[in-house]
Amino acid sequence: MAGGGGDASSSLQKRTGVWWDLNTCPVPAGVEPRRVLACIESALEKEMGRRSEVHIYAMGNLEYISSDLLEEISSSGIMLIHAPCGGNDLYSFLLEWAELNPPPANVLLISCDNTMVNPGLFQLAGFTGFCAYPKDHPPVTVVVPDYHKVFVKEFVWETLLNDNMTCDEMIVNEDYEPLCICEICNDTFEICGEFITHLKSEEHIKELFDMVPRGSYGKLKHFCQVCNYPAYDCHNLLLHNESEEHNRKVSLFACTS
């Protein structure tokens, strides 16, 4: 993952990196995906009192998010990152962001994944930290009291979007970056459709088999026998088990049994 290069406009302050967990904080019903970037920019501008060049990385297990939604998010200028390893992936992203965007810079986490909502991941001195969580989740500083030392502001995800629906158009980023990244295969794609096809490919599944955790005698720890699908952890296996593809195969299996 790259944070981008080049100087921001004189009217902008240091960059803000946003890591948006699509699995735990999806686009709410009634919200146009293409407006998400502008809503986040507006919320941060209100909080900081100035505009910031915002780079959003929509991450998580993207294999079971609808192709139409991924296309809409990608076309709005948000980078897609298939990164199913939760906090481990986020830690790597934050380290790279720190190297490319030294303080003073800002970070915003949109998630309620326990592996990502971890104060230890955000102890990057000099950064201004923000977080957002879904409305059905308790405030982060209630769940993890140490967070008041890390984040200067918490948002409710749905409220952040609804309160900024009438905001101006998003800041256009002049620096081009790859639109889509698969962290499992270390591949980048400039065309979202090719990225979506890749996530369903045999090559991708083979790489997944090679990296998922195994127990004694090499047995996969998290595996769906119906779909021959290896998962990184319980969370990713649950996402798979709730998918239309899995349930369709389960129904077919039941009919032929």
PDB file of C-alpha atoms in Angstrom:
ATOM      1  CA  MET A   1       0.000   0.000   0.000  1.00  0.00           C
ATOM      2  CA  ALA A   2       1.313   3.444  -0.830  1.00  0.00           C
ATOM      3  CA  GLY A   3       0.431   6.740   0.780  1.00  0.00           C
ATOM      4  CA  GLY A   4       1.148   8.822  -2.326  1.00  0.00           C
ATOM      5  CA  GLY A   5       3.642  11.579  -2.987  1.00  0.00           C
ATOM      6  CA  GLY A   6       3.749  15.224  -3.997  1.00  0.00           C
ATOM      7  CA  ASP A   7       2.942  18.487  -2.229  1.00  0.00           C
ATOM      8  CA  ALA A   8      -0.565  19.376  -1.145  1.00  0.00           C
ATOM      9  CA  SER A   9      -2.189  22.602  -2.244  1.00  0.00           C
ATOM     10  CA  SER A  10      -1.318  25.648  -0.162  1.00  0.00           C
ATOM     11  CA  SER A  11      -4.939  25.716   1.035  1.00  0.00           C
ATOM     12  CA  LEU A  12      -4.603  22.233   2.486  1.00  0.00           C
ATOM     13  CA  GLN A  13      -2.915  21.021   5.642  1.00  0.00           C
ATOM     14  CA  LYS A  14      -1.078  17.733   6.128  1.00  0.00           C
ATOM     15  CA  ARG A  15      -2.704  14.600   4.787  1.00  0.00           C
ATOM     16  CA  THR A  16      -5.200  12.466   6.639  1.00  0.00           C
ATOM     17  CA  GLY A  17      -5.074   8.706   6.186  1.00  0.00           C
ATOM     18  CA  VAL A  18      -8.406   6.932   6.646  1.00  0.00           C
ATOM     19  CA  TRP A  19      -8.686   3.172   7.114  1.00  0.00           C
ATOM     20  CA  TRP A  20     -12.283   2.120   6.538  1.00  0.00           C
ATOM     21  CA  ASP A  21     -13.225  -1.420   7.555  1.00  0.00           C
ATOM     22  CA  LEU A  22     -15.958  -2.380   5.095  1.00  0.00           C
ATOM     23  CA  ASN A  23     -16.835  -5.541   7.020  1.00  0.00           C
ATOM     24  CA  THR A  24     -17.793  -3.912  10.326  1.00  0.00           C
ATOM     25  CA  CYS A  25     -18.754  -0.448   9.035  1.00  0.00           C
ATOM     26  CA  PRO A  26     -20.503  -0.959   5.685  1.00  0.00           C
ATOM     27  CA  VAL A  27     -22.185   1.776   3.680  1.00  0.00           C
ATOM     28  CA  PRO A  28     -25.510   2.356   5.519  1.00  0.00           C
ATOM     29  CA  ALA A  29     -28.792   1.903   3.675  1.00  0.00           C
ATOM     30  CA  GLY A  30     -29.808   5.069   1.873  1.00  0.00           C
ATOM     31  CA  VAL A  31     -26.276   6.450   1.624  1.00  0.00           C
ATOM     32  CA  GLU A  32     -24.769   6.875  -1.837  1.00  0.00           C
ATOM     33  CA  PRO A  33     -21.318   5.217  -1.781  1.00  0.00           C
ATOM     34  CA  ARG A  34     -19.838   7.939  -3.974  1.00  0.00           C
ATOM     35  CA  ARG A  35     -20.598  10.523  -1.257  1.00  0.00           C
ATOM     36  CA  VAL A  36     -18.623   8.777   1.489  1.00  0.00           C
ATOM     37  CA  LEU A  37     -15.293  10.446   0.721  1.00  0.00           C
ATOM     38  CA  ALA A  38     -16.805  13.940   0.725  1.00  0.00           C
ATOM     39  CA  CYS A  39     -18.696  13.233   3.963  1.00  0.00           C
ATOM     40  CA  ILE A  40     -15.503  12.140   5.707  1.00  0.00           C
ATOM     41  CA  GLU A  41     -13.629  15.196   4.427  1.00  0.00           C
ATOM     42  CA  SER A  42     -16.392  17.476   5.690  1.00  0.00           C
ATOM     43  CA  ALA A  43     -16.513  15.850   9.152  1.00  0.00           C
ATOM     44  CA  LEU A  44     -12.755  16.155   9.570  1.00  0.00           C
ATOM     45  CA  GLU A  45     -12.740  19.761   8.373  1.00  0.00           C
ATOM     46  CA  LYS A  46     -15.388  20.667  10.951  1.00  0.00           C
ATOM     47  CA  GLU A  47     -13.407  18.961  13.694  1.00  0.00           C
ATOM     48  CA  MET A  48      -9.979  20.372  12.773  1.00  0.00           C
ATOM     49  CA  GLY A  49     -11.134  23.781  11.564  1.00  0.00           C
ATOM     50  CA  ARG A  50      -9.297  23.389   8.252  1.00  0.00           C
ATOM     51  CA  ARG A  51      -9.283  21.250   5.144  1.00  0.00           C
ATOM     52  CA  SER A  52      -7.056  18.214   4.820  1.00  0.00           C
ATOM     53  CA  GLU A  53      -6.087  16.123   1.809  1.00  0.00           C
ATOM     54  CA  VAL A  54      -7.836  12.861   2.620  1.00  0.00           C
ATOM     55  CA  HIS A  55      -6.716   9.451   1.394  1.00  0.00           C
ATOM     56  CA  ILE A  56      -9.224   6.681   2.125  1.00  0.00           C
ATOM     57  CA  TYR A  57      -8.341   3.001   2.095  1.00  0.00           C
ATOM     58  CA  ALA A  58     -11.424   0.770   2.163  1.00  0.00           C
ATOM     59  CA  MET A  59     -10.105  -2.491   3.522  1.00  0.00           C
ATOM     60  CA  GLY A  60     -11.181  -5.871   4.877  1.00  0.00           C
ATOM     61  CA  ASN A  61     -12.258  -9.149   3.356  1.00  0.00           C
ATOM     62  CA  LEU A  62     -13.705  -7.858   0.100  1.00  0.00           C
ATOM     63  CA  GLU A  63     -14.483 -11.257  -1.411  1.00  0.00           C
ATOM     64  CA  TYR A  64     -18.119 -11.174  -0.268  1.00  0.00           C
ATOM     65  CA  ILE A  65     -18.962  -7.511  -0.817  1.00  0.00           C
ATOM     66  CA  SER A  66     -21.100  -6.955  -3.902  1.00  0.00           C
ATOM     67  CA  SER A  67     -19.267  -6.162  -7.118  1.00  0.00           C
ATOM     68  CA  ASP A  68     -21.530  -3.172  -7.790  1.00  0.00           C
ATOM     69  CA  LEU A  69     -20.700  -1.645  -4.406  1.00  0.00           C
ATOM     70  CA  LEU A  70     -16.961  -2.163  -4.863  1.00  0.00           C
ATOM     71  CA  GLU A  71     -17.164  -0.537  -8.298  1.00  0.00           C
ATOM     72  CA  GLU A  72     -18.982   2.500  -6.870  1.00  0.00           C
ATOM     73  CA  ILE A  73     -16.531   2.930  -3.994  1.00  0.00           C
ATOM     74  CA  SER A  74     -13.531   2.578  -6.281  1.00  0.00           C
ATOM     75  CA  SER A  75     -14.875   5.042  -8.861  1.00  0.00           C
ATOM     76  CA  SER A  76     -15.241   7.710  -6.150  1.00  0.00           C
ATOM     77  CA  GLY A  77     -11.476   7.870  -5.580  1.00  0.00           C
ATOM     78  CA  ILE A  78     -11.243   5.478  -2.625  1.00  0.00           C
ATOM     79  CA  MET A  79      -8.594   2.764  -2.784  1.00  0.00           C
ATOM     80  CA  LEU A  80      -9.790  -0.822  -2.251  1.00  0.00           C
ATOM     81  CA  ILE A  81      -7.528  -3.171  -0.298  1.00  0.00           C
ATOM     82  CA  HIS A  82      -8.357  -6.847   0.160  1.00  0.00           C
ATOM     83  CA  ALA A  83      -6.760  -7.276   3.582  1.00  0.00           C
ATOM     84  CA  PRO A  84      -8.496 -10.003   5.627  1.00  0.00           C
ATOM     85  CA  CYS A  85      -5.888 -10.132   8.404  1.00  0.00           C
ATOM     86  CA  GLY A  86      -7.426  -7.316  10.462  1.00  0.00           C
ATOM     87  CA  GLY A  87      -5.058  -5.732  12.941  1.00  0.00           C
ATOM     88  CA  ASN A  88      -1.974  -7.361  11.421  1.00  0.00           C
ATOM     89  CA  ASP A  89      -2.656  -5.712   8.072  1.00  0.00           C
ATOM     90  CA  LEU A  90      -3.573  -2.391   9.663  1.00  0.00           C
ATOM     91  CA  TYR A  91      -0.335  -2.320  11.648  1.00  0.00           C
ATOM     92  CA  SER A  92       1.682  -2.671   8.427  1.00  0.00           C
ATOM     93  CA  PHE A  93      -0.361   0.068   6.739  1.00  0.00           C
ATOM     94  CA  LEU A  94       0.133   2.479   9.634  1.00  0.00           C
ATOM     95  CA  LEU A  95       3.893   1.911   9.691  1.00  0.00           C
ATOM     96  CA  GLU A  96       4.096   2.674   5.970  1.00  0.00           C
ATOM     97  CA  TRP A  97       1.863   5.719   6.377  1.00  0.00           C
ATOM     98  CA  ALA A  98       4.153   7.026   9.145  1.00  0.00           C
ATOM     99  CA  GLU A  99       7.195   6.740   6.893  1.00  0.00           C
ATOM    100  CA  LEU A 100       5.557   8.550   3.970  1.00  0.00           C
ATOM    101  CA  ASN A 101       3.608  11.110   6.017  1.00  0.00           C
ATOM    102  CA  PRO A 102       5.589  12.178   9.077  1.00  0.00           C
ATOM    103  CA  PRO A 103       3.807  14.144  11.828  1.00  0.00           C
ATOM    104  CA  PRO A 104       1.963  16.406  11.964  1.00  0.00           C
ATOM    105  CA  ALA A 105      -0.505  14.243  10.052  1.00  0.00           C
ATOM    106  CA  ASN A 106      -3.857  12.710  10.889  1.00  0.00           C
ATOM    107  CA  VAL A 107      -5.283   9.193  10.994  1.00  0.00           C
ATOM    108  CA  LEU A 108      -8.897   8.052  11.148  1.00  0.00           C
ATOM    109  CA  LEU A 109      -9.983   4.460  11.830  1.00  0.00           C
ATOM    110  CA  ILE A 110     -13.521   3.414  10.897  1.00  0.00           C
ATOM    111  CA  SER A 111     -14.046  -0.005  12.475  1.00  0.00           C
ATOM    112  CA  CYS A 112     -15.198  -1.997  15.483  1.00  0.00           C
ATOM    113  CA  ASP A 113     -12.996  -5.025  14.741  1.00  0.00           C
ATOM    114  CA  ASN A 114     -11.295  -5.864  18.040  1.00  0.00           C
ATOM    115  CA  THR A 115      -7.998  -6.675  16.290  1.00  0.00           C
ATOM    116  CA  MET A 116      -7.980  -3.222  14.693  1.00  0.00           C
ATOM    117  CA  VAL A 117      -9.444  -1.265  17.616  1.00  0.00           C
ATOM    118  CA  ASN A 118      -6.215  -1.634  19.553  1.00  0.00           C
ATOM    119  CA  PRO A 119      -4.472   1.328  21.237  1.00  0.00           C
ATOM    120  CA  GLY A 120      -1.093  -0.253  20.576  1.00  0.00           C
ATOM    121  CA  LEU A 121      -1.550   0.196  16.831  1.00  0.00           C
ATOM    122  CA  PHE A 122      -1.951   3.951  17.162  1.00  0.00           C
ATOM    123  CA  GLN A 123       0.946   4.870  19.395  1.00  0.00           C
ATOM    124  CA  LEU A 124       2.560   6.847  16.586  1.00  0.00           C
ATOM    125  CA  ALA A 125       3.829   9.970  18.328  1.00  0.00           C
ATOM    126  CA  GLY A 126       2.701  13.277  16.888  1.00  0.00           C
ATOM    127  CA  PHE A 127      -0.304  12.005  14.936  1.00  0.00           C
ATOM    128  CA  THR A 128      -3.795  13.344  15.476  1.00  0.00           C
ATOM    129  CA  GLY A 129      -6.062  10.296  15.764  1.00  0.00           C
ATOM    130  CA  PHE A 130      -9.793   9.976  15.129  1.00  0.00           C
ATOM    131  CA  CYS A 131     -12.070   6.945  15.154  1.00  0.00           C
ATOM    132  CA  ALA A 132     -15.590   6.011  14.071  1.00  0.00           C
ATOM    133  CA  TYR A 133     -17.713   3.025  15.054  1.00  0.00           C
ATOM    134  CA  PRO A 134     -21.216   1.778  14.084  1.00  0.00           C
ATOM    135  CA  LYS A 135     -24.244   2.949  16.049  1.00  0.00           C
ATOM    136  CA  ASP A 136     -24.941  -0.517  17.480  1.00  0.00           C
ATOM    137  CA  HIS A 137     -21.460  -0.635  19.029  1.00  0.00           C
ATOM    138  CA  PRO A 138     -20.512   1.047  22.344  1.00  0.00           C
ATOM    139  CA  PRO A 139     -18.085   3.996  22.226  1.00  0.00           C
ATOM    140  CA  VAL A 140     -14.497   2.913  21.778  1.00  0.00           C
ATOM    141  CA  THR A 141     -13.350   4.730  24.924  1.00  0.00           C
ATOM    142  CA  VAL A 142     -15.894   2.716  26.918  1.00  0.00           C
ATOM    143  CA  VAL A 143     -14.701  -0.595  25.477  1.00  0.00           C
ATOM    144  CA  VAL A 144     -11.012   0.362  25.674  1.00  0.00           C
ATOM    145  CA  PRO A 145     -10.506   3.184  28.235  1.00  0.00           C
ATOM    146  CA  ASP A 146      -6.911   3.806  27.127  1.00  0.00           C
ATOM    147  CA  TYR A 147      -8.245   5.138  23.847  1.00  0.00           C
ATOM    148  CA  HIS A 148      -8.821   8.619  25.264  1.00  0.00           C
ATOM    149  CA  LYS A 149      -5.035   8.938  25.173  1.00  0.00           C
ATOM    150  CA  VAL A 150      -4.922   8.033  21.490  1.00  0.00           C
ATOM    151  CA  PHE A 151      -8.012   9.486  19.787  1.00  0.00           C
ATOM    152  CA  VAL A 152      -9.002  13.116  20.091  1.00  0.00           C
ATOM    153  CA  LYS A 153     -12.489  12.499  18.687  1.00  0.00           C
ATOM    154  CA  GLU A 154     -14.935   9.615  18.247  1.00  0.00           C
ATOM    155  CA  PHE A 155     -17.689   9.566  15.637  1.00  0.00           C
ATOM    156  CA  VAL A 156     -20.718   7.332  15.213  1.00  0.00           C
ATOM    157  CA  TRP A 157     -20.299   6.111  11.639  1.00  0.00           C
ATOM    158  CA  GLU A 158     -23.900   6.551  10.515  1.00  0.00           C
ATOM    159  CA  THR A 159     -24.134   9.995  12.150  1.00  0.00           C
ATOM    160  CA  LEU A 160     -20.884  11.147  10.548  1.00  0.00           C
ATOM    161  CA  LEU A 161     -22.331  10.389   7.114  1.00  0.00           C
ATOM    162  CA  ASN A 162     -25.832  11.747   7.714  1.00  0.00           C
ATOM    163  CA  ASP A 163     -24.577  15.018   9.211  1.00  0.00           C
ATOM    164  CA  ASN A 164     -22.397  15.745   6.175  1.00  0.00           C
ATOM    165  CA  MET A 165     -24.623  14.765   3.251  1.00  0.00           C
ATOM    166  CA  THR A 166     -24.912  18.383   2.070  1.00  0.00           C
ATOM    167  CA  CYS A 167     -21.159  18.995   2.032  1.00  0.00           C
ATOM    168  CA  ASP A 168     -19.224  20.365  -0.943  1.00  0.00           C
ATOM    169  CA  GLU A 169     -17.583  18.173  -3.554  1.00  0.00           C
ATOM    170  CA  MET A 170     -14.557  16.160  -2.473  1.00  0.00           C
ATOM    171  CA  ILE A 171     -10.999  17.422  -2.770  1.00  0.00           C
ATOM    172  CA  VAL A 172      -9.513  16.016  -5.967  1.00  0.00           C
ATOM    173  CA  ASN A 173      -6.207  14.253  -5.415  1.00  0.00           C
ATOM    174  CA  GLU A 174      -3.786  14.970  -8.260  1.00  0.00           C
ATOM    175  CA  ASP A 175      -1.514  12.005  -7.441  1.00  0.00           C
ATOM    176  CA  TYR A 176      -2.674   8.797  -9.067  1.00  0.00           C
ATOM    177  CA  GLU A 177      -2.519   5.593  -7.090  1.00  0.00           C
ATOM    178  CA  PRO A 178      -3.505   2.024  -7.957  1.00  0.00           C
ATOM    179  CA  LEU A 179      -7.234   1.686  -7.332  1.00  0.00           C
ATOM    180  CA  CYS A 180      -7.216  -1.838  -5.917  1.00  0.00           C
ATOM    181  CA  ILE A 181      -4.740  -3.982  -4.003  1.00  0.00           C
ATOM    182  CA  CYS A 182      -4.810  -7.641  -2.963  1.00  0.00           C
ATOM    183  CA  GLU A 183      -2.576  -7.983   0.092  1.00  0.00           C
ATOM    184  CA  ILE A 184      -2.800 -11.778  -0.058  1.00  0.00           C
ATOM    185  CA  CYS A 185      -1.277 -11.988  -3.538  1.00  0.00           C
ATOM    186  CA  ASN A 186       0.648  -8.685  -3.460  1.00  0.00           C
ATOM    187  CA  ASP A 187      -1.057  -7.624  -6.695  1.00  0.00           C
ATOM    188  CA  THR A 188      -2.321  -4.191  -7.744  1.00  0.00           C
ATOM    189  CA  PHE A 189      -5.070  -3.390 -10.241  1.00  0.00           C
ATOM    190  CA  GLU A 190      -6.025  -0.139 -11.944  1.00  0.00           C
ATOM    191  CA  ILE A 191      -9.322  -1.616 -13.167  1.00  0.00           C
ATOM    192  CA  CYS A 192     -11.770  -2.575 -10.422  1.00  0.00           C
ATOM    193  CA  GLY A 193     -13.438  -5.275 -12.541  1.00  0.00           C
ATOM    194  CA  GLU A 194     -10.113  -7.064 -12.939  1.00  0.00           C
ATOM    195  CA  PHE A 195      -9.576  -6.867  -9.183  1.00  0.00           C
ATOM    196  CA  ILE A 196     -13.005  -8.398  -8.508  1.00  0.00           C
ATOM    197  CA  THR A 197     -12.299 -11.206 -10.987  1.00  0.00           C
ATOM    198  CA  HIS A 198      -8.957 -11.828  -9.283  1.00  0.00           C
ATOM    199  CA  LEU A 199     -10.608 -12.291  -5.858  1.00  0.00           C
ATOM    200  CA  LYS A 200     -12.611 -15.205  -7.295  1.00  0.00           C
ATOM    201  CA  SER A 201      -9.695 -16.767  -9.166  1.00  0.00           C
ATOM    202  CA  GLU A 202      -7.975 -20.089  -8.477  1.00  0.00           C
ATOM    203  CA  GLU A 203      -4.662 -18.237  -8.206  1.00  0.00           C
ATOM    204  CA  HIS A 204      -6.002 -16.124  -5.350  1.00  0.00           C
ATOM    205  CA  ILE A 205      -7.460 -19.114  -3.488  1.00  0.00           C
ATOM    206  CA  LYS A 206      -4.156 -20.959  -3.855  1.00  0.00           C
ATOM    207  CA  GLU A 207      -2.321 -18.063  -2.225  1.00  0.00           C
ATOM    208  CA  LEU A 208      -4.907 -18.066   0.541  1.00  0.00           C
ATOM    209  CA  PHE A 209      -4.322 -21.777   1.175  1.00  0.00           C
ATOM    210  CA  ASP A 210      -0.602 -21.070   1.520  1.00  0.00           C
ATOM    211  CA  MET A 211      -0.955 -18.300   4.129  1.00  0.00           C
ATOM    212  CA  VAL A 212      -3.848 -19.285   6.417  1.00  0.00           C
ATOM    213  CA  PRO A 213      -2.957 -20.737   9.841  1.00  0.00           C
ATOM    214  CA  ARG A 214      -2.756 -24.484  10.314  1.00  0.00           C
ATOM    215  CA  GLY A 215      -2.865 -26.680  13.371  1.00  0.00           C
ATOM    216  CA  SER A 216      -1.308 -30.036  14.138  1.00  0.00           C
ATOM    217  CA  TYR A 217      -0.462 -32.238  11.148  1.00  0.00           C
ATOM    218  CA  GLY A 218      -0.978 -29.259   8.843  1.00  0.00           C
ATOM    219  CA  LYS A 219      -4.756 -29.227   9.252  1.00  0.00           C
ATOM    220  CA  LEU A 220      -6.414 -25.933   8.383  1.00  0.00           C
ATOM    221  CA  LYS A 221      -7.762 -24.195  11.483  1.00  0.00           C
ATOM    222  CA  HIS A 222     -10.651 -22.464   9.705  1.00  0.00           C
ATOM    223  CA  PHE A 223     -12.021 -24.285   6.683  1.00  0.00           C
ATOM    224  CA  CYS A 224     -15.342 -24.688   4.858  1.00  0.00           C
ATOM    225  CA  GLN A 225     -15.584 -28.202   3.470  1.00  0.00           C
ATOM    226  CA  VAL A 226     -18.680 -27.407   1.420  1.00  0.00           C
ATOM    227  CA  CYS A 227     -16.892 -24.694  -0.585  1.00  0.00           C
ATOM    228  CA  ASN A 228     -13.301 -25.886  -0.145  1.00  0.00           C
ATOM    229  CA  TYR A 229     -12.547 -22.446   1.240  1.00  0.00           C
ATOM    230  CA  PRO A 230      -9.711 -21.660   3.702  1.00  0.00           C
ATOM    231  CA  ALA A 231     -10.234 -18.725   6.074  1.00  0.00           C
ATOM    232  CA  TYR A 232      -7.655 -16.679   7.947  1.00  0.00           C
ATOM    233  CA  ASP A 233      -9.581 -16.689  11.236  1.00  0.00           C
ATOM    234  CA  CYS A 234     -13.033 -17.200  12.786  1.00  0.00           C
ATOM    235  CA  HIS A 235     -14.178 -13.746  11.660  1.00  0.00           C
ATOM    236  CA  ASN A 236     -13.358 -14.449   8.017  1.00  0.00           C
ATOM    237  CA  LEU A 237     -14.947 -17.895   8.181  1.00  0.00           C
ATOM    238  CA  LEU A 238     -18.129 -16.275   9.513  1.00  0.00           C
ATOM    239  CA  LEU A 239     -18.112 -13.799   6.610  1.00  0.00           C
ATOM    240  CA  HIS A 240     -17.813 -16.737   4.237  1.00  0.00           C
ATOM    241  CA  ASN A 241     -20.564 -18.734   5.942  1.00  0.00           C
ATOM    242  CA  GLU A 242     -22.932 -15.762   5.712  1.00  0.00           C
ATOM    243  CA  SER A 243     -22.271 -15.211   1.998  1.00  0.00           C
ATOM    244  CA  GLU A 244     -24.814 -15.934  -0.736  1.00  0.00           C
ATOM    245  CA  GLU A 245     -22.329 -18.179  -2.520  1.00  0.00           C
ATOM    246  CA  HIS A 246     -21.872 -20.406   0.519  1.00  0.00           C
ATOM    247  CA  ASN A 247     -25.578 -20.620   1.322  1.00  0.00           C
ATOM    248  CA  ARG A 248     -26.364 -21.470  -2.297  1.00  0.00           C
ATOM    249  CA  LYS A 249     -23.893 -24.376  -2.192  1.00  0.00           C
ATOM    250  CA  VAL A 250     -25.276 -25.530   1.156  1.00  0.00           C
ATOM    251  CA  SER A 251     -28.806 -25.582  -0.333  1.00  0.00           C
ATOM    252  CA  LEU A 252     -27.623 -27.530  -3.375  1.00  0.00           C
ATOM    253  CA  PHE A 253     -25.796 -29.987  -1.141  1.00  0.00           C
ATOM    254  CA  ALA A 254     -28.919 -30.503   0.968  1.00  0.00           C
ATOM    255  CA  CYS A 255     -31.042 -31.146  -2.142  1.00  0.00           C
ATOM    256  CA  THR A 256     -28.684 -33.808  -3.443  1.00  0.00           C
ATOM    257  CA  SER A 257     -28.206 -35.569  -0.119  1.00  0.00           C
TER     258      SER A 257
END
